[in-house]
Coordinates of C-alpha atoms in Angstrom, one line a residue:
Chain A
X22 CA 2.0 -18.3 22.0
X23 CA 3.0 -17.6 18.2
X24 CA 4.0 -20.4 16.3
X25 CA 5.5 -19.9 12.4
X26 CA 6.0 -22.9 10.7
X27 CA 7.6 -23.5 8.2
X28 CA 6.7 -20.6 6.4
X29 CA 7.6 -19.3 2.7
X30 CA 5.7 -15.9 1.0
X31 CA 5.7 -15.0 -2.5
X32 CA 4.9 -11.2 -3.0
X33 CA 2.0 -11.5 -6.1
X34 CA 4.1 -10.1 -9.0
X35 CA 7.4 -11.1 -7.1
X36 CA 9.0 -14.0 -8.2
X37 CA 11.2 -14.3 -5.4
X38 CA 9.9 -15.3 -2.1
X39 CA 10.0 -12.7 0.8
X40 CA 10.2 -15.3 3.2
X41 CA 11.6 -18.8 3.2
X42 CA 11.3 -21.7 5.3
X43 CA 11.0 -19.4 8.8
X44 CA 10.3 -21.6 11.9
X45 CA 9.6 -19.2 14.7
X46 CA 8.2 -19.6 18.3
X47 CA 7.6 -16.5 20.4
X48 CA 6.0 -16.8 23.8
X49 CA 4.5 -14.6 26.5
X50 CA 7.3 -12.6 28.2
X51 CA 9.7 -13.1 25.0
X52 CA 12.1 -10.2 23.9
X53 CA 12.9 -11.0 20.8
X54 CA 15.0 -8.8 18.1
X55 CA 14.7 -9.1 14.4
X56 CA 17.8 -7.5 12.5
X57 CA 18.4 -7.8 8.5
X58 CA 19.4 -5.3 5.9
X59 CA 16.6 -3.9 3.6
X60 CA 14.5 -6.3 2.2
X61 CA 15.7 -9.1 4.3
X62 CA 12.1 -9.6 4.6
X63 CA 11.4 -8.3 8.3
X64 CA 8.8 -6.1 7.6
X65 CA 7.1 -9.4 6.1
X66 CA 7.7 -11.3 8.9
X67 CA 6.0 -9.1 11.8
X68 CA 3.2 -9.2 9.0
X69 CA 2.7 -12.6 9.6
X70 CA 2.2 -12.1 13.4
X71 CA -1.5 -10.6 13.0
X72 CA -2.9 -12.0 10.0
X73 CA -2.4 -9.1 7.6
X74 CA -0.7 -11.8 5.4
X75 CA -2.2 -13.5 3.8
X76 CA -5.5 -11.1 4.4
X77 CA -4.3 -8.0 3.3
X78 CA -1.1 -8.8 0.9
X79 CA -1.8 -10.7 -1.5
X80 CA 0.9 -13.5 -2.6
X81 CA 1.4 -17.6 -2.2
X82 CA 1.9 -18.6 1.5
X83 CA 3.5 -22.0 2.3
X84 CA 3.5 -23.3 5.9
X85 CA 0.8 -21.6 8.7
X86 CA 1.3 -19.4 11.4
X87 CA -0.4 -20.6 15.0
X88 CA -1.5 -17.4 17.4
X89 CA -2.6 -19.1 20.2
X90 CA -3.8 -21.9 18.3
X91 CA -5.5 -20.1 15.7
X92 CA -4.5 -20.4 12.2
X93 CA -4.3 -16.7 11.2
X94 CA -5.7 -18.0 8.0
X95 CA -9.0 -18.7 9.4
X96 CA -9.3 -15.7 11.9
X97 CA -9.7 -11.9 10.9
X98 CA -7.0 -9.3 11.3
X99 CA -9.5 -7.3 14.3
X100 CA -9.8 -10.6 16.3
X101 CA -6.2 -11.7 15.5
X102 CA -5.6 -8.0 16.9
X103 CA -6.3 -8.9 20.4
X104 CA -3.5 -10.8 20.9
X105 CA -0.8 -9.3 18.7
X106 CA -0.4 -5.6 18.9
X107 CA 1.2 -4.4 15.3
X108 CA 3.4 -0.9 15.3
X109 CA 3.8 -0.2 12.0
X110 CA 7.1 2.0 10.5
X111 CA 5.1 5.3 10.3
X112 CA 2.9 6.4 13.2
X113 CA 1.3 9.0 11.0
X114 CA -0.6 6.2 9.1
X115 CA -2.3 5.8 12.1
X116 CA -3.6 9.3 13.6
X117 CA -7.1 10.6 12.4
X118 CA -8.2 11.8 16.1
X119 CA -8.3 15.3 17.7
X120 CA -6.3 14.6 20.9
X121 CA -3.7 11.9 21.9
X122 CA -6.4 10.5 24.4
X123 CA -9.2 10.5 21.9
X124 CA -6.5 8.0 19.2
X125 CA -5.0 6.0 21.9
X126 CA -9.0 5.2 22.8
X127 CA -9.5 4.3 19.1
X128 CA -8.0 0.6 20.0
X129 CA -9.6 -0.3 23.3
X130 CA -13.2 0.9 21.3
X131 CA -12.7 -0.9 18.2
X132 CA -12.1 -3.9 20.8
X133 CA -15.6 -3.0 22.9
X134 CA -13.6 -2.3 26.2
X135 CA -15.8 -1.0 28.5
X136 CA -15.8 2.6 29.6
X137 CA -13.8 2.0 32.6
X138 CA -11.5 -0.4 31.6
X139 CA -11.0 1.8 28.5
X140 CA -10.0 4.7 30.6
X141 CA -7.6 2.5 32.8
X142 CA -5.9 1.4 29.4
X143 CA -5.4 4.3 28.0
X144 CA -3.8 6.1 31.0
X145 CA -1.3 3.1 31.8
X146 CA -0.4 3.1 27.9
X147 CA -0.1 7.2 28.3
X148 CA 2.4 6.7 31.6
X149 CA 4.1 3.9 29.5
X150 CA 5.1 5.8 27.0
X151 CA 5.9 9.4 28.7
X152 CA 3.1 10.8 27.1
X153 CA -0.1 11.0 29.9
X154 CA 0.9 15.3 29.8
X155 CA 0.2 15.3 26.8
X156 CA -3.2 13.6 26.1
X157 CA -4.5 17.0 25.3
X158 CA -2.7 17.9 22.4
X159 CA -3.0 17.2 18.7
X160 CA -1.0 13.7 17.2
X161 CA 0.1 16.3 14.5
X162 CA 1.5 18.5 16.8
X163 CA 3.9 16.0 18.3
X164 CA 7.6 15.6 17.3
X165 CA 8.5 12.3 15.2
X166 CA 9.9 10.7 18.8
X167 CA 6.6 11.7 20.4
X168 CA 4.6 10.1 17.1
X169 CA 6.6 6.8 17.6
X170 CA 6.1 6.8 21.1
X171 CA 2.2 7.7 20.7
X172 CA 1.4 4.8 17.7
X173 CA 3.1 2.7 20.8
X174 CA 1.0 3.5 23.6
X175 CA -2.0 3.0 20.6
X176 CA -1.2 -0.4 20.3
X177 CA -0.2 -0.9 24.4
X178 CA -4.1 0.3 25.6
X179 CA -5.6 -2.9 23.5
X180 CA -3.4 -5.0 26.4
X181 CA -2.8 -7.5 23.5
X182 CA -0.5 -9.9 25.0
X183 CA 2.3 -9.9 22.3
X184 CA 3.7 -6.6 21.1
X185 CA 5.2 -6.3 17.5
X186 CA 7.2 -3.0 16.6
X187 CA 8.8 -2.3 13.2
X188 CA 11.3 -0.1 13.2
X189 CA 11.4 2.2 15.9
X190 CA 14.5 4.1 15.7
X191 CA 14.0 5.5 12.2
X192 CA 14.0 9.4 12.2
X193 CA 14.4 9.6 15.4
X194 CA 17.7 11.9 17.9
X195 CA 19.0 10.3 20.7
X196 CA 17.0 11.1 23.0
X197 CA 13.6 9.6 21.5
X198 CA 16.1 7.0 21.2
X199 CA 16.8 6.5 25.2
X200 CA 12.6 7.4 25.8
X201 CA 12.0 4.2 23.1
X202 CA 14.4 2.3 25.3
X203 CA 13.1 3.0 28.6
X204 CA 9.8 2.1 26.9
X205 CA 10.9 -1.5 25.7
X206 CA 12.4 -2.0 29.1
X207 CA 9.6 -1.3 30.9
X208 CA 7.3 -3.3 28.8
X209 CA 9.6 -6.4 29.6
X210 CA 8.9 -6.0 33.1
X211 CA 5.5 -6.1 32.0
X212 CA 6.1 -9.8 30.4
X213 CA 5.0 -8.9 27.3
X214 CA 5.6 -11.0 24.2
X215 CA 7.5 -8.4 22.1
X216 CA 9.3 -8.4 19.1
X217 CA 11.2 -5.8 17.3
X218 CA 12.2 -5.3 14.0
X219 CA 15.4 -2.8 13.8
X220 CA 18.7 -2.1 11.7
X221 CA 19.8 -0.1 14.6
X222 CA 22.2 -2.5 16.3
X223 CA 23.9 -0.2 18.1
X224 CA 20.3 0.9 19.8
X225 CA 18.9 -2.6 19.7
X226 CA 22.6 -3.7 22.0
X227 CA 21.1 -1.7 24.9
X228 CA 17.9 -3.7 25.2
X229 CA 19.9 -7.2 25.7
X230 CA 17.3 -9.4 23.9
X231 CA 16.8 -12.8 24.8
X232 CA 17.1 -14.0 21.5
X233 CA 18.6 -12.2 18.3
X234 CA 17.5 -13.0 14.7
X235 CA 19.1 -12.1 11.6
X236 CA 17.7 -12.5 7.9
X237 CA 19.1 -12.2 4.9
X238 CA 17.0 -12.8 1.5
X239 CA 14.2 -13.9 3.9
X240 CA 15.6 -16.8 5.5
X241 CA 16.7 -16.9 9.3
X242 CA 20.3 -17.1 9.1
X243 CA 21.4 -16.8 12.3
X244 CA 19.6 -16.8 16.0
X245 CA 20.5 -17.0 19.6
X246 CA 21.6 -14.5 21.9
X247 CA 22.5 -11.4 20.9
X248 CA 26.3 -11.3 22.4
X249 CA 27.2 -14.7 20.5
X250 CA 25.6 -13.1 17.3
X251 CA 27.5 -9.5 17.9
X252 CA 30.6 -11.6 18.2
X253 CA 31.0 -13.1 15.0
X254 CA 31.7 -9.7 13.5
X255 CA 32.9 -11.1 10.4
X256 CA 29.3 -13.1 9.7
X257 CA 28.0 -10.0 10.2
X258 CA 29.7 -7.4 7.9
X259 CA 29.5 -10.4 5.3
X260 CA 26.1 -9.6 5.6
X261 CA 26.5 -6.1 5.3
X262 CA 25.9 -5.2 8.9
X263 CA 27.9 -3.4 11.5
X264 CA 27.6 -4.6 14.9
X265 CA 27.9 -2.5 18.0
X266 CA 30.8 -0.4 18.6
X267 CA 32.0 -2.4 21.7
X268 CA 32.2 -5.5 19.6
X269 CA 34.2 -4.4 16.7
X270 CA 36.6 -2.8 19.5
X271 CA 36.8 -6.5 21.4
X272 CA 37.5 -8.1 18.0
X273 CA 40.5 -5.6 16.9
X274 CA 41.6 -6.3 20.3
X275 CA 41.5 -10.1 20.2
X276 CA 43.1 -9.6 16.9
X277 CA 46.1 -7.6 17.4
Chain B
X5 CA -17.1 -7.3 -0.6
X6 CA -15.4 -4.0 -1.5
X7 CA -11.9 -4.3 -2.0
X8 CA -10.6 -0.7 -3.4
X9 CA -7.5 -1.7 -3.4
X10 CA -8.1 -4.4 -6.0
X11 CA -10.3 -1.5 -7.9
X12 CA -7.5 0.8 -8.3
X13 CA -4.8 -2.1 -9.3
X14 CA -5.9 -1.5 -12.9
X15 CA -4.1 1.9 -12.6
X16 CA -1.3 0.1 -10.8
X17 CA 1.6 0.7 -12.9
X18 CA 4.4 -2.4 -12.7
X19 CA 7.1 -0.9 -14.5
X20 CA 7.3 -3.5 -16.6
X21 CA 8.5 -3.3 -20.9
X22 CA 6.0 -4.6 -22.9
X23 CA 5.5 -3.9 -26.5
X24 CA 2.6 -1.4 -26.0
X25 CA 4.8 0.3 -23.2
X26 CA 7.9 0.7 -26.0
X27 CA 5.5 2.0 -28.7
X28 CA 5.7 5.8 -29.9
X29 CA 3.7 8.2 -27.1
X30 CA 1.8 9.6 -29.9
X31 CA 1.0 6.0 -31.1
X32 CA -0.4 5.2 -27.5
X33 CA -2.2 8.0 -27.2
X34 CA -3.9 7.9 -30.7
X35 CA -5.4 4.5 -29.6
X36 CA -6.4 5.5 -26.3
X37 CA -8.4 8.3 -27.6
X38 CA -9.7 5.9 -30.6
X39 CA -11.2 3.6 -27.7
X40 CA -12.7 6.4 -25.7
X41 CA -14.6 7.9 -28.7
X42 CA -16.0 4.6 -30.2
X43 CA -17.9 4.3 -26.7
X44 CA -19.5 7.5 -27.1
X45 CA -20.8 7.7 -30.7
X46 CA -23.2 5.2 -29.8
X47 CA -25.4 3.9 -26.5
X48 CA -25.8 1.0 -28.7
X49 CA -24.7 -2.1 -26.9
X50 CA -23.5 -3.8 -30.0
X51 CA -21.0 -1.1 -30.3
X52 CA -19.8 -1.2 -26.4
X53 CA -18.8 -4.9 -27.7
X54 CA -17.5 -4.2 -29.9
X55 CA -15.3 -1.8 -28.5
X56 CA -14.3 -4.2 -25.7
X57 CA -13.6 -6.9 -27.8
X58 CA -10.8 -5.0 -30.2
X59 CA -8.9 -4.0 -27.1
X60 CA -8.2 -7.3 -26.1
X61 CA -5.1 -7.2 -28.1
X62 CA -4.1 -3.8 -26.6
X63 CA -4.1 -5.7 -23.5
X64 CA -2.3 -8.6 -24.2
X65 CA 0.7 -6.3 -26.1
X66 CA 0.5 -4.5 -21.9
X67 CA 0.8 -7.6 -20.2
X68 CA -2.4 -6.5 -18.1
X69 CA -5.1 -8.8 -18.5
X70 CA -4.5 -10.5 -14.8
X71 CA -4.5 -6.9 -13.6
X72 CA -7.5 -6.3 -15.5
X73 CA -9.4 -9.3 -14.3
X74 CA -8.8 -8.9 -10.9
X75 CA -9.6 -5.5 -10.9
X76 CA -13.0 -5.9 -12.7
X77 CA -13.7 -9.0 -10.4
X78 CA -12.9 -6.0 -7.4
X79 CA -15.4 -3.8 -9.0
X80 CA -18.5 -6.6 -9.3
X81 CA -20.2 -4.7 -6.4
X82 CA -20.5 -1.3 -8.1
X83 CA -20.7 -2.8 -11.3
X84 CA -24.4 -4.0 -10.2
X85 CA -25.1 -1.4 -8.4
X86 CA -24.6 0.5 -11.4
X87 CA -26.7 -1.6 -13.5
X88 CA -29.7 -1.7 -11.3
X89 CA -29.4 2.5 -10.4
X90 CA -29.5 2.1 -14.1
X91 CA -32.4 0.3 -14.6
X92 CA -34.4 2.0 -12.0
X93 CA -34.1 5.3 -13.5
X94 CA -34.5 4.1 -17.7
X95 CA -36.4 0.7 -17.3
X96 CA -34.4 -0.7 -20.0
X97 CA -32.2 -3.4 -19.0
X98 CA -30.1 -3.5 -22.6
X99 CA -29.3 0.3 -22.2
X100 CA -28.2 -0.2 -18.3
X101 CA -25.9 -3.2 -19.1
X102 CA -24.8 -1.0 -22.3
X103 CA -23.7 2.2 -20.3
X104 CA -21.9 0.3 -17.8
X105 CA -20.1 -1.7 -20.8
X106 CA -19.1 1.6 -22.0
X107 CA -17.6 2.9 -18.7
X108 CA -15.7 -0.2 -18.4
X109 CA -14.2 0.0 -22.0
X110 CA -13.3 3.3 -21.2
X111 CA -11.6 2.8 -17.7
X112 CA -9.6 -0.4 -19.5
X113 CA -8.7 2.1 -22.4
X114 CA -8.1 4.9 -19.6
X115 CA -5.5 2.1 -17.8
X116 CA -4.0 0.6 -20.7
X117 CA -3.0 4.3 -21.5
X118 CA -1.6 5.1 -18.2
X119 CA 0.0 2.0 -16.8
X120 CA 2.2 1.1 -20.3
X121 CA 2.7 5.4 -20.6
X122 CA 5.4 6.9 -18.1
X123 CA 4.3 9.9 -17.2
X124 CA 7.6 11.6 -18.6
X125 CA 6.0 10.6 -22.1
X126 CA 2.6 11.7 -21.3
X127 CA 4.7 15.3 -20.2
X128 CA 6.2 15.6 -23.3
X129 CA 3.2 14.5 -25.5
X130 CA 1.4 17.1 -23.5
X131 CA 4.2 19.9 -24.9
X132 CA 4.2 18.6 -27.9
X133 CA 0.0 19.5 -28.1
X134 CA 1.3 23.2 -26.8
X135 CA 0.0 22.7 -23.6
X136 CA 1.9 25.1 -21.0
X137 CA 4.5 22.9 -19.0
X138 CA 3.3 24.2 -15.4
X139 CA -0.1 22.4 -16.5
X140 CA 1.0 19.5 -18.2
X141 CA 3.6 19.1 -14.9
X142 CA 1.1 19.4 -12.8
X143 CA -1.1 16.4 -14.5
X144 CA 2.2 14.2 -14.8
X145 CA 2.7 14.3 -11.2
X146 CA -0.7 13.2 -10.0
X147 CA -0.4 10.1 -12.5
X148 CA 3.1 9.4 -11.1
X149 CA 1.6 10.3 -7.0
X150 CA -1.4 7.4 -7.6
X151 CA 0.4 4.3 -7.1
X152 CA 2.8 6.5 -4.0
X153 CA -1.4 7.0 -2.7
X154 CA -2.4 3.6 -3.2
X155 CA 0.4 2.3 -0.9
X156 CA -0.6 4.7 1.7
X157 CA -4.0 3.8 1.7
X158 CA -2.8 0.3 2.1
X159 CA -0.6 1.1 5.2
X160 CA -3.3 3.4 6.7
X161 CA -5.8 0.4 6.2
X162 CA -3.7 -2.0 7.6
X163 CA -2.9 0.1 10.3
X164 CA -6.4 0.9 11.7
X165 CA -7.3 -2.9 10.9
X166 CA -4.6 -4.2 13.1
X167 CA -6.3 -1.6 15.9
X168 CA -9.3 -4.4 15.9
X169 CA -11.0 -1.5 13.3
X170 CA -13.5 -3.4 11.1
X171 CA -14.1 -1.2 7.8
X172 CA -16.6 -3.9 6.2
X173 CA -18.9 -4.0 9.0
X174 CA -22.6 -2.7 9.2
X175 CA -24.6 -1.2 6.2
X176 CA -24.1 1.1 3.5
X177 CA -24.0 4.3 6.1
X178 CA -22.5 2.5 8.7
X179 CA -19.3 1.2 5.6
X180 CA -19.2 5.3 4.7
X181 CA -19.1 6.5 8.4
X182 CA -16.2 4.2 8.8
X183 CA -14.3 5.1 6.1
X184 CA -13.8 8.6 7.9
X185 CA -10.1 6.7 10.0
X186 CA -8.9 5.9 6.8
X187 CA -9.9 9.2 4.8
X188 CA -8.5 11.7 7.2
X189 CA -4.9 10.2 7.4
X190 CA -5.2 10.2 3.7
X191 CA -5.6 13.5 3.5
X192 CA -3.1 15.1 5.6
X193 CA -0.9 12.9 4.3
X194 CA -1.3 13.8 0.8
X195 CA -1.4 17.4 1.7
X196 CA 1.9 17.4 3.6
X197 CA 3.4 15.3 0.4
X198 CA 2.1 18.5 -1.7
X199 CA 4.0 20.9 0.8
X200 CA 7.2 18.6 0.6
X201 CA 7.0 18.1 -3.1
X202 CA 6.7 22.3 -3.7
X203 CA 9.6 22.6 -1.2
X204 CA 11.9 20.0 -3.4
X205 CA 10.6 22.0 -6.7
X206 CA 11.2 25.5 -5.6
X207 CA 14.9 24.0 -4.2
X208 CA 15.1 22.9 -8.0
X209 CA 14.8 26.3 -9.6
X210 CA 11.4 25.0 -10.9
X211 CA 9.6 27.6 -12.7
X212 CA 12.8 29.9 -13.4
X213 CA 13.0 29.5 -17.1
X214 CA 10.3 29.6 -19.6
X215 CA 12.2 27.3 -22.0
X216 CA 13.2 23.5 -20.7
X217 CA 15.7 21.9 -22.3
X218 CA 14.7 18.5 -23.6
X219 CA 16.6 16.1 -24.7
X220 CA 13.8 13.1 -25.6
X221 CA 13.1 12.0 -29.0
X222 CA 10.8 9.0 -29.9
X223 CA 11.0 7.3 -33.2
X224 CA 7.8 6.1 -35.5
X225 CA 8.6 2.5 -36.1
X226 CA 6.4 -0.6 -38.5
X227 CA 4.8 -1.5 -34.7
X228 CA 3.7 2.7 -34.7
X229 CA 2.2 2.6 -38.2
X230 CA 0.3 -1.3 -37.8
X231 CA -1.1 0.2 -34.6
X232 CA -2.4 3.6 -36.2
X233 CA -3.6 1.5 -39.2
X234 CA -5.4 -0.8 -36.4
X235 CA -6.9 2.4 -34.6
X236 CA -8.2 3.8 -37.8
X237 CA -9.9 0.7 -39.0
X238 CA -11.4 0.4 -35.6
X239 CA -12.5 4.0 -36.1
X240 CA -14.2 3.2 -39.3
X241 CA -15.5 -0.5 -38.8
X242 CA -17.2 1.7 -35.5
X243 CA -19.0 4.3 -37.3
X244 CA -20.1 1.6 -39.9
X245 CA -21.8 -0.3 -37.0
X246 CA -23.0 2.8 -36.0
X247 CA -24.7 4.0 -39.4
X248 CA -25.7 0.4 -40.8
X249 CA -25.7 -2.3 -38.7
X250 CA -28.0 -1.6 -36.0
X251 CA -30.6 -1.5 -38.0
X252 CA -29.9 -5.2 -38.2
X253 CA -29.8 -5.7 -34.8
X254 CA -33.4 -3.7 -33.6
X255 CA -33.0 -4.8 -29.9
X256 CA -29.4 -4.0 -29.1
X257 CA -30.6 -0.3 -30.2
X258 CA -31.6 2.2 -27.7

């Protein structure tokens, strides 16, 4: 289980905190959606998750965050990464290998899997994402959908039990679009803890979350399920976001 | 611990007006090259003091003594490191300590320079010293690509660390060997950039005409002529050390 508490971040050199006051409790087998305009602070928050704040950014951190019971504070980013999995914005920060197989390994070795359950890993990751075919080729060669997909199935093969994905729609056509989908689906059958960060409502609609955040200036402003969120289409364009098609069209109908 | 990230902040540039950054380019750079010859005229330790010591109000006027600190605190490790290679190849402690004074007063000199310059001042001081534009271009745009580097080096850190990938661990060889998942990610990045970055230029008629039209001009104001007075006096209270005062000093010589 993750547990935020009560948890504000100052940026060093900011003087206006990226994060204020968030109470958050994601457990295993959560689905859990993140929405916010830029700079909402959502990025900031799925730092939290694994300990990269306050280890890696530096800034003034109120509150604490729990993983399990651990206070990311007192635990390293590689041993907090054995329960939270962290998909960051741009695969290609990630890729340094010659083949797929050899960089979706590079997270099961750094966790000192042995070689058998490393191969197991990596092949259900592969077949996760689409991508097993593929194990062969270069990460560079991929297209951006298969390079999303891929810094997935990176993170999937260290079978952390909670899952945190920032942004995985950006730059990406449909059809990466519906793979990503199929992905996050069949993850949740998995009952993993996962948590995506998105501006894509539209995209994010299709996934049915079972809980729906929105921030704005890095508080929580609004949470619960995603159709009572989508509803209240005025909240939502206040805050500068469009909500799904089908919800605007409901709205103009109750309207009229 | 080796934090290069905290190293390179000193580079960092914040954007911020201070009243070095709103000083006349040719001001700014008369005083960075005042503080990076006083350094050399002498191994003389007294002088490498010396030299520190009058920047301090350069740094205050660029708001970067925090960034300073923490970016000298960063570089403790190779600071001794320095010190002792130093020492084991001279045997003189003074002269160690002294050399590695005078590469620090030059990297703060070097910093001040380029974090309270914007490069589009450094471009047209460069013009201004008849330096063709396609080379003076070229240097503006990898001062203006190192903090765009530094941020990717966070996010590729970050991103092999949260991968369980420890880069601290082991010895001196094993810290290199692992610095190979962060350096080649680095590099193709910053090589595809390069591509992009020519693409956008060549889509900008880049290169087309030999003469560029610009249109800044930068005034000499009181602040200007203080600071040039300062830099001159620290050039001639330097050499004076140099010439006279050392003999007063016997141990701080070479």
């Amino acid at each position: 289980m993750i547990e935020i508490e009560g948890v504000t971040f100052t940026y060093e050199g900011s003087s206006k905190p990226a994060l204020s006051d968030v109470n958050l409790r994601i457990e295993e087998g959560d689905f859990l959606l993140v929405t916010g305009l830029s700079g909402s602070g959502k990025s900031t928050l799925l730092r939290l998750l694994n300990g990269l704040i306050p280890h890696f950014y530096r800034g003034k951190m109120e509150g604490r965050v729990l993983v399990d019971g651990i206070d990311t504070r007192e635990a390293s980013v590689a041993s907090l990464s054995k329960k939270v999995g962290l998909v960051f914005q741009n695969p290609e920060h990630m890729f340094f290998s010659e083949s797929v197989y050899e960089e979706v390994s590079f997270g099961p070795k750094s966790l000192g899997m042995s070689k058998e359950e490393m191969e197991g890993a990596v092949r259900w990751a592969l077949e996760q994402v689409g991508l097993w075919d593929y194990r062969m080729r270069s990460p560079w060669s991929l297209s951006g959908g298969e390079k999303k997909r891929l810094s997935i199935a990176c993170v999937l093969a260290m079978k952390t039990d909670f899952l945190a994905v920032d942004e995985p729609t950006i730059g990406q056509d449909s059809l990466s679009k519906e793979s990503l989908l199929l992905t996050f689906k069949r993850l949740r059958e998995e009952g993993k803890g996962v948590v995506v960060v998105t501006h894509d409502l539209e995209w994010l609609d299709d996934l049915h979350p079972d809980e729906l955040i929105l921030l704005s200036r890095g508080k929580v402003i609004e949470r619960g399920p995603s159709d009572m969120i989508f509803s209240s289409v005025r909240d939502l364009a206040i805050n500068g976001l469009i909500p799904p098609c089908k919800y605007i069209l409901s709205t103009l109908v109750e309207v009229k | 611990m080796i934090d290069p990230l905290s190293m390179l902040e000193i580079f960092r540039s914040y954007g911020r007006e201070s009243t070095y950054s709103k000083l006349n380019p040719v001001t700014k750079f008369f005083l960075f090259v005042v503080f990076i010859i006083i350094p050399l005229i002498s191994p003389s330790i007294f002088i490498q003091i010396f030299s520190l010591l009058m920047q301090i109000p350069l740094i205050i006027m660029s708001h970067s003594t925090n960034r300073i600190t923490r970016s000298l605190r960063a570089s403790t490790f190779f600071i001794i490191i320095l010190i002792i290679l130093n020492y084991l190849t001279t045997f003189n402690i003074i002269f160690s300590i002294s050399m590695v004074l005078r590469l620090i007063g030059m990297i703060i000199a070097s910093a001040i320079f380029m974090t309270g310059t914007d490069p589009a001042e450094i471009g047209d001081l460069l013009s201004k010293l008849r330096i063709p534009f396609q080379i003076s271009f070229s240097f503006v745009i990898a001062l203006r690509f190192i903090p765009v580097l530094a941020d990717d080096v966070m996010m590729i850190i970050t991103s092999q660390a949260s991968r369980g990938y420890e880069i601290e661990k082991g010895g001196f060889l094993e810290r290199v060997k692992r610095m190979i998942p962060i350096l080649i990610p680095m590099i193709i990045i910053a090589i595809r950039r390069g591509h992009q970055l020519a693409e956008a230029l060549e889509t900008k008629a880049f290169g087309v005409s030999d003469k560029r039209t610009s249109y800044m001009r930068y005034r000499v104001n009181l602040l200007d002529l203080l600071m040039v007075s300062y830099g001159l006096l620290i050039l001639i209270a330097g050499l004076l050390i140099v010439t006279t005062h050392l003999e007063i000093f016997p141990l701080l010589q070479l």
